[in-house]
One Martini backbone bead per residue (centre of mass of N, CA, C, O) as a GRO file, in nm:
protein
  299
    1UNK     BB    1  -2.691   4.123   0.144
    2UNK     BB    2  -2.876   4.225  -0.080
    3UNK     BB    3  -2.676   4.172  -0.316
    4UNK     BB    4  -2.654   3.867  -0.277
    5UNK     BB    5  -2.950   3.798  -0.328
    6UNK     BB    6  -2.961   3.923  -0.608
    7UNK     BB    7  -2.740   3.742  -0.737
    8UNK     BB    8  -2.885   3.474  -0.690
    9UNK     BB    9  -3.137   3.537  -0.853
   10UNK     BB   10  -2.995   3.591  -1.119
   11UNK     BB   11  -2.857   3.315  -1.147
   12UNK     BB   12  -3.116   3.149  -1.146
   13UNK     BB   13  -3.247   3.277  -1.398
   14UNK     BB   14  -3.016   3.208  -1.590
   15UNK     BB   15  -3.035   2.895  -1.559
   16UNK     BB   16  -3.333   2.866  -1.649
   17UNK     BB   17  -3.307   3.011  -1.937
   18UNK     BB   18  -3.020   2.820  -1.970
   19UNK     BB   19  -3.006   2.487  -1.968
   20UNK     BB   20  -2.764   2.411  -2.148
   21UNK     BB   21  -2.543   2.562  -1.991
   22UNK     BB   22  -2.602   2.438  -1.716
   23UNK     BB   23  -2.551   2.142  -1.796
   24UNK     BB   24  -2.257   2.180  -1.890
   25UNK     BB   25  -2.142   2.286  -1.622
   26UNK     BB   26  -2.222   2.043  -1.447
   27UNK     BB   27  -2.072   1.828  -1.613
   28UNK     BB   28  -1.785   1.936  -1.581
   29UNK     BB   29  -1.779   1.935  -1.269
   30UNK     BB   30  -1.853   1.635  -1.228
   31UNK     BB   31  -1.604   1.514  -1.360
   32UNK     BB   32  -1.389   1.647  -1.180
   33UNK     BB   33  -1.501   1.564  -0.899
   34UNK     BB   34  -1.533   1.257  -0.948
   35UNK     BB   35  -1.237   1.193  -1.009
   36UNK     BB   36  -1.122   1.293  -0.737
   37UNK     BB   37  -1.291   1.107  -0.555
   38UNK     BB   38  -1.195   0.834  -0.678
   39UNK     BB   39  -0.889   0.880  -0.601
   40UNK     BB   40  -0.899   0.971  -0.295
   41UNK     BB   41  -1.034   0.737  -0.149
   42UNK     BB   42  -0.798   0.522  -0.158
   43UNK     BB   43  -0.578   0.708  -0.049
   44UNK     BB   44  -0.713   0.758   0.224
   45UNK     BB   45  -0.749   0.459   0.312
   46UNK     BB   46  -0.430   0.358   0.261
   47UNK     BB   47  -0.235   0.635   0.331
   48UNK     BB   48  -0.372   0.819   0.567
   49UNK     BB   49  -0.499   0.633   0.736
   50UNK     BB   50  -0.486   0.464   1.007
   51UNK     BB   51  -0.437   0.183   1.149
   52UNK     BB   52  -0.654  -0.046   1.341
   53UNK     BB   53  -0.396  -0.025   1.554
   54UNK     BB   54  -0.210  -0.020   1.812
   55UNK     BB   55   0.066   0.126   1.741
   56UNK     BB   56   0.122   0.095   1.418
   57UNK     BB   57   0.423   0.209   1.400
   58UNK     BB   58   0.533  -0.078   1.543
   59UNK     BB   59   0.458  -0.230   1.296
   60UNK     BB   60   0.585  -0.523   1.125
   61UNK     BB   61   0.742  -0.695   0.826
   62UNK     BB   62   0.893  -0.990   0.802
   63UNK     BB   63   1.147  -1.142   0.585
   64UNK     BB   64   1.276  -1.334   0.372
   65UNK     BB   65   1.575  -1.337   0.156
   66UNK     BB   66   1.693  -1.367  -0.175
   67UNK     BB   67   2.025  -1.312  -0.251
   68UNK     BB   68   2.016  -1.467  -0.548
   69UNK     BB   69   1.715  -1.303  -0.640
   70UNK     BB   70   1.689  -0.987  -0.578
   71UNK     BB   71   1.559  -0.977  -0.292
   72UNK     BB   72   1.343  -1.177  -0.255
   73UNK     BB   73   1.075  -1.278  -0.098
   74UNK     BB   74   1.037  -1.514   0.183
   75UNK     BB   75   0.896  -1.737   0.351
   76UNK     BB   76   0.825  -1.911   0.635
   77UNK     BB   77   0.903  -2.153   0.845
   78UNK     BB   78   0.862  -2.299   1.136
   79UNK     BB   79   1.163  -2.320   1.226
   80UNK     BB   80   1.239  -2.033   1.151
   81UNK     BB   81   1.038  -1.887   1.332
   82UNK     BB   82   1.132  -2.005   1.602
   83UNK     BB   83   1.420  -1.888   1.586
   84UNK     BB   84   1.352  -1.590   1.557
   85UNK     BB   85   1.178  -1.566   1.814
   86UNK     BB   86   1.403  -1.660   2.018
   87UNK     BB   87   1.641  -1.440   1.919
   88UNK     BB   88   1.471  -1.197   1.947
   89UNK     BB   89   1.482  -0.848   2.102
   90UNK     BB   90   1.324  -0.628   1.906
   91UNK     BB   91   1.095  -0.857   1.872
   92UNK     BB   92   0.756  -0.958   1.832
   93UNK     BB   93   0.662  -1.263   1.693
   94UNK     BB   94   0.435  -1.356   1.432
   95UNK     BB   95   0.224  -1.605   1.273
   96UNK     BB   96   0.091  -1.665   0.928
   97UNK     BB   97  -0.145  -1.887   0.750
   98UNK     BB   98  -0.308  -1.990   0.490
   99UNK     BB   99  -0.646  -2.144   0.507
  100UNK     BB  100  -0.873  -2.392   0.428
  101UNK     BB  101  -1.210  -2.470   0.538
  102UNK     BB  102  -1.439  -2.723   0.652
  103UNK     BB  103  -1.755  -2.658   0.763
  104UNK     BB  104  -1.916  -2.842   1.026
  105UNK     BB  105  -2.204  -2.929   1.247
  106UNK     BB  106  -2.357  -2.668   1.116
  107UNK     BB  107  -2.557  -2.712   0.908
  108UNK     BB  108  -2.413  -2.642   0.630
  109UNK     BB  109  -2.160  -2.686   0.454
  110UNK     BB  110  -1.841  -2.490   0.447
  111UNK     BB  111  -1.626  -2.269   0.290
  112UNK     BB  112  -1.323  -2.131   0.439
  113UNK     BB  113  -1.141  -1.859   0.515
  114UNK     BB  114  -0.817  -1.887   0.672
  115UNK     BB  115  -0.597  -1.920   0.970
  116UNK     BB  116  -0.271  -1.993   1.084
  117UNK     BB  117  -0.161  -1.917   1.419
  118UNK     BB  118  -0.006  -1.787   1.659
  119UNK     BB  119  -0.061  -1.732   1.992
  120UNK     BB  120   0.048  -1.409   1.962
  121UNK     BB  121  -0.105  -1.264   1.732
  122UNK     BB  122  -0.314  -1.071   1.871
  123UNK     BB  123  -0.110  -0.935   2.059
  124UNK     BB  124   0.073  -0.804   1.846
  125UNK     BB  125  -0.171  -0.636   1.717
  126UNK     BB  126  -0.366  -0.538   1.965
  127UNK     BB  127  -0.618  -0.752   1.951
  128UNK     BB  128  -0.910  -0.827   2.099
  129UNK     BB  129  -1.160  -0.997   2.161
  130UNK     BB  130  -1.486  -0.938   2.194
  131UNK     BB  131  -1.504  -1.237   2.300
  132UNK     BB  132  -1.329  -1.418   2.498
  133UNK     BB  133  -1.039  -1.569   2.341
  134UNK     BB  134  -0.747  -1.660   2.258
  135UNK     BB  135  -0.438  -1.796   2.250
  136UNK     BB  136  -0.235  -2.033   2.393
  137UNK     BB  137   0.078  -2.155   2.418
  138UNK     BB  138  -0.010  -2.463   2.457
  139UNK     BB  139  -0.173  -2.468   2.169
  140UNK     BB  140   0.101  -2.523   1.996
  141UNK     BB  141   0.093  -2.808   2.090
  142UNK     BB  142   0.102  -3.123   2.051
  143UNK     BB  143  -0.218  -3.253   2.176
  144UNK     BB  144  -0.396  -3.029   2.190
  145UNK     BB  145  -0.687  -2.882   2.198
  146UNK     BB  146  -0.888  -2.783   1.959
  147UNK     BB  147  -0.917  -2.445   1.840
  148UNK     BB  148  -1.130  -2.142   1.780
  149UNK     BB  149  -1.171  -1.837   1.590
  150UNK     BB  150  -1.406  -1.596   1.507
  151UNK     BB  151  -1.564  -1.402   1.306
  152UNK     BB  152  -1.807  -1.176   1.299
  153UNK     BB  153  -1.963  -1.262   1.040
  154UNK     BB  154  -1.978  -1.564   1.108
  155UNK     BB  155  -2.123  -1.538   1.377
  156UNK     BB  156  -2.376  -1.387   1.266
  157UNK     BB  157  -2.453  -1.587   1.030
  158UNK     BB  158  -2.413  -1.888   1.164
  159UNK     BB  159  -2.483  -1.804   1.498
  160UNK     BB  160  -2.672  -1.547   1.552
  161UNK     BB  161  -2.511  -1.376   1.765
  162UNK     BB  162  -2.433  -1.595   1.986
  163UNK     BB  163  -2.261  -1.620   2.291
  164UNK     BB  164  -2.301  -1.940   2.322
  165UNK     BB  165  -2.064  -2.034   2.128
  166UNK     BB  166  -1.902  -2.079   2.359
  167UNK     BB  167  -1.789  -2.418   2.353
  168UNK     BB  168  -1.853  -2.499   2.084
  169UNK     BB  169  -1.877  -2.758   1.848
  170UNK     BB  170  -1.680  -2.800   1.561
  171UNK     BB  171  -1.607  -2.873   1.213
  172UNK     BB  172  -1.275  -2.912   1.069
  173UNK     BB  173  -1.211  -3.130   0.847
  174UNK     BB  174  -1.361  -3.340   1.062
  175UNK     BB  175  -1.262  -3.180   1.315
  176UNK     BB  176  -1.278  -3.101   1.643
  177UNK     BB  177  -1.376  -2.774   1.764
  178UNK     BB  178  -1.334  -2.506   1.993
  179UNK     BB  179  -1.493  -2.223   2.078
  180UNK     BB  180  -1.317  -1.917   2.224
  181UNK     BB  181  -1.382  -1.681   2.002
  182UNK     BB  182  -1.447  -1.329   1.895
  183UNK     BB  183  -1.399  -1.096   1.669
  184UNK     BB  184  -1.409  -0.800   1.565
  185UNK     BB  185  -1.525  -0.580   1.368
  186UNK     BB  186  -1.300  -0.566   1.083
  187UNK     BB  187  -1.113  -0.791   1.123
  188UNK     BB  188  -0.804  -0.825   0.910
  189UNK     BB  189  -0.489  -0.998   0.924
  190UNK     BB  190  -0.398  -0.958   0.606
  191UNK     BB  191  -0.702  -1.076   0.566
  192UNK     BB  192  -1.031  -0.974   0.524
  193UNK     BB  193  -1.152  -1.280   0.452
  194UNK     BB  194  -1.120  -1.392   0.718
  195UNK     BB  195  -1.316  -1.635   0.939
  196UNK     BB  196  -1.076  -1.816   1.069
  197UNK     BB  197  -0.890  -1.939   1.362
  198UNK     BB  198  -0.590  -2.127   1.425
  199UNK     BB  199  -0.345  -2.289   1.576
  200UNK     BB  200  -0.018  -2.330   1.569
  201UNK     BB  201   0.178  -2.618   1.523
  202UNK     BB  202   0.473  -2.669   1.681
  203UNK     BB  203   0.733  -2.829   1.477
  204UNK     BB  204   1.075  -2.888   1.453
  205UNK     BB  205   1.032  -3.132   1.231
  206UNK     BB  206   0.977  -2.965   1.022
  207UNK     BB  207   1.030  -2.846   0.725
  208UNK     BB  208   1.251  -2.589   0.645
  209UNK     BB  209   1.153  -2.570   0.323
  210UNK     BB  210   0.850  -2.516   0.427
  211UNK     BB  211   0.728  -2.217   0.290
  212UNK     BB  212   0.410  -2.028   0.420
  213UNK     BB  213   0.486  -1.795   0.622
  214UNK     BB  214   0.395  -1.516   0.777
  215UNK     BB  215   0.485  -1.205   0.942
  216UNK     BB  216   0.459  -1.031   1.257
  217UNK     BB  217   0.565  -0.723   1.426
  218UNK     BB  218   0.683  -0.577   1.739
  219UNK     BB  219   0.839  -0.333   1.869
  220UNK     BB  220   1.035  -0.277   2.107
  221UNK     BB  221   1.114  -0.089   2.351
  222UNK     BB  222   1.351   0.128   2.190
  223UNK     BB  223   1.325   0.010   1.916
  224UNK     BB  224   1.433  -0.001   1.586
  225UNK     BB  225   1.429  -0.072   1.258
  226UNK     BB  226   1.737  -0.096   1.221
  227UNK     BB  227   1.788  -0.292   1.455
  228UNK     BB  228   1.603  -0.517   1.353
  229UNK     BB  229   1.745  -0.561   1.083
  230UNK     BB  230   2.022  -0.640   1.199
  231UNK     BB  231   1.926  -0.880   1.366
  232UNK     BB  232   1.797  -1.051   1.137
  233UNK     BB  233   2.054  -1.077   0.973
  234UNK     BB  234   2.211  -1.236   1.190
  235UNK     BB  235   2.019  -1.477   1.213
  236UNK     BB  236   2.034  -1.564   0.916
  237UNK     BB  237   2.339  -1.625   0.920
  238UNK     BB  238   2.329  -1.850   1.135
  239UNK     BB  239   2.130  -2.036   0.978
  240UNK     BB  240   2.313  -2.077   0.733
  241UNK     BB  241   2.535  -2.227   0.893
  242UNK     BB  242   2.346  -2.452   1.022
  243UNK     BB  243   2.160  -2.461   0.727
  244UNK     BB  244   2.280  -2.493   0.416
  245UNK     BB  245   2.062  -2.655   0.255
  246UNK     BB  246   1.806  -2.438   0.324
  247UNK     BB  247   1.971  -2.135   0.396
  248UNK     BB  248   2.099  -2.056   0.144
  249UNK     BB  249   2.099  -1.724   0.073
  250UNK     BB  250   1.942  -1.625   0.341
  251UNK     BB  251   1.790  -1.355   0.447
  252UNK     BB  252   1.669  -1.035   0.582
  253UNK     BB  253   1.365  -0.842   0.611
  254UNK     BB  254   1.211  -0.508   0.668
  255UNK     BB  255   0.886  -0.349   0.728
  256UNK     BB  256   0.638  -0.168   0.725
  257UNK     BB  257   0.312  -0.205   0.684
  258UNK     BB  258   0.269   0.013   0.467
  259UNK     BB  259   0.511  -0.066   0.282
  260UNK     BB  260   0.420  -0.359   0.231
  261UNK     BB  261   0.133  -0.286   0.094
  262UNK     BB  262   0.254   0.018  -0.004
  263UNK     BB  263   0.452   0.080  -0.228
  264UNK     BB  264   0.610   0.268  -0.460
  265UNK     BB  265   0.409   0.216  -0.689
  266UNK     BB  266   0.155   0.309  -0.540
  267UNK     BB  267   0.249   0.593  -0.469
  268UNK     BB  268   0.318   0.690  -0.754
  269UNK     BB  269   0.038   0.638  -0.880
  270UNK     BB  270  -0.122   0.821  -0.684
  271UNK     BB  271   0.017   1.088  -0.748
  272UNK     BB  272  -0.035   1.098  -1.051
  273UNK     BB  273  -0.346   1.075  -1.033
  274UNK     BB  274  -0.394   1.327  -0.856
  275UNK     BB  275  -0.271   1.536  -1.049
  276UNK     BB  276  -0.447   1.474  -1.296
  277UNK     BB  277  -0.727   1.532  -1.159
  278UNK     BB  278  -0.664   1.822  -1.077
  279UNK     BB  279  -0.637   1.926  -1.370
  280UNK     BB  280  -0.921   1.844  -1.455
  281UNK     BB  281  -1.065   2.040  -1.262
  282UNK     BB  282  -0.936   2.299  -1.372
  283UNK     BB  283  -1.043   2.269  -1.659
  284UNK     BB  284  -1.341   2.267  -1.586
  285UNK     BB  285  -1.345   2.544  -1.447
  286UNK     BB  286  -1.240   2.705  -1.694
  287UNK     BB  287  -1.471   2.634  -1.887
  288UNK     BB  288  -1.697   2.756  -1.720
  289UNK     BB  289  -1.581   3.042  -1.706
  290UNK     BB  290  -1.574   3.092  -2.016
  291UNK     BB  291  -1.874   3.049  -2.063
  292UNK     BB  292  -1.972   3.284  -1.877
  293UNK     BB  293  -1.808   3.510  -2.015
  294UNK     BB  294  -1.941   3.484  -2.292
  295UNK     BB  295  -2.226   3.551  -2.192
  296UNK     BB  296  -2.156   3.829  -2.077
  297UNK     BB  297  -2.052   3.956  -2.339
  298UNK     BB  298  -2.316   3.922  -2.500
  299UNK     BB  299  -2.484   4.109  -2.297
   0.00000   0.00000   0.00000
């Protein structure tokens, strides 16, 4: 223990007497460590940490696929989504579509990023509102009273984090909506910027080729990803036969949530960047070691 204390004292005196060498060593190590921290932080956030949803390994993202265009993914239309939801036995499917709203009726008017979602959307993701409720199945029907669910930041900023917001009437695009719930802090799928959600009004008379909805699904107990993929392919084939004008050469594909958001290019780029910065840290450490060895040889 005495030798260790003596070595520390000697190292400290050495660094004080030679500030130029000390600064150079610190700079080399700072570059190597900083580069590794900068690369590892997003890799840890997006690829290593689990998604903040219960049983996230059971969450999947189905898409239609253009079989005539290199298997490019295609969004769902409302009729397509309704048919897939009704016929699927391996998945519980939910739909979501981006939409901007003009909020008025409280303070100054404001433009909000929002989503139109199916009634089972929050249930499929496994996330319950912080308080209040989500959407009910009957609220998907035309003629039901318009309702809305707020994000936590919008609730805190615009409504002063007051729980009495439940039942309050707000105006979205000039139409009155009743606030029925507030989502927990940090919720946002697939868009973290979404501030408000309203129920999808399911109308089978909507144009089948008006496709702008994404879907999320949760695998049924005992169902595998390959089983779900085979089932969706079969449903797509039946819809192609039933609606050849709009569903011609449309198949279906499915992937896990992580693969959907972070594909092969992201993984490959992250691995290459991590290896490169690891070598940078090794080079920095080797340079510092050579510098100290040269000083020791000089003494």
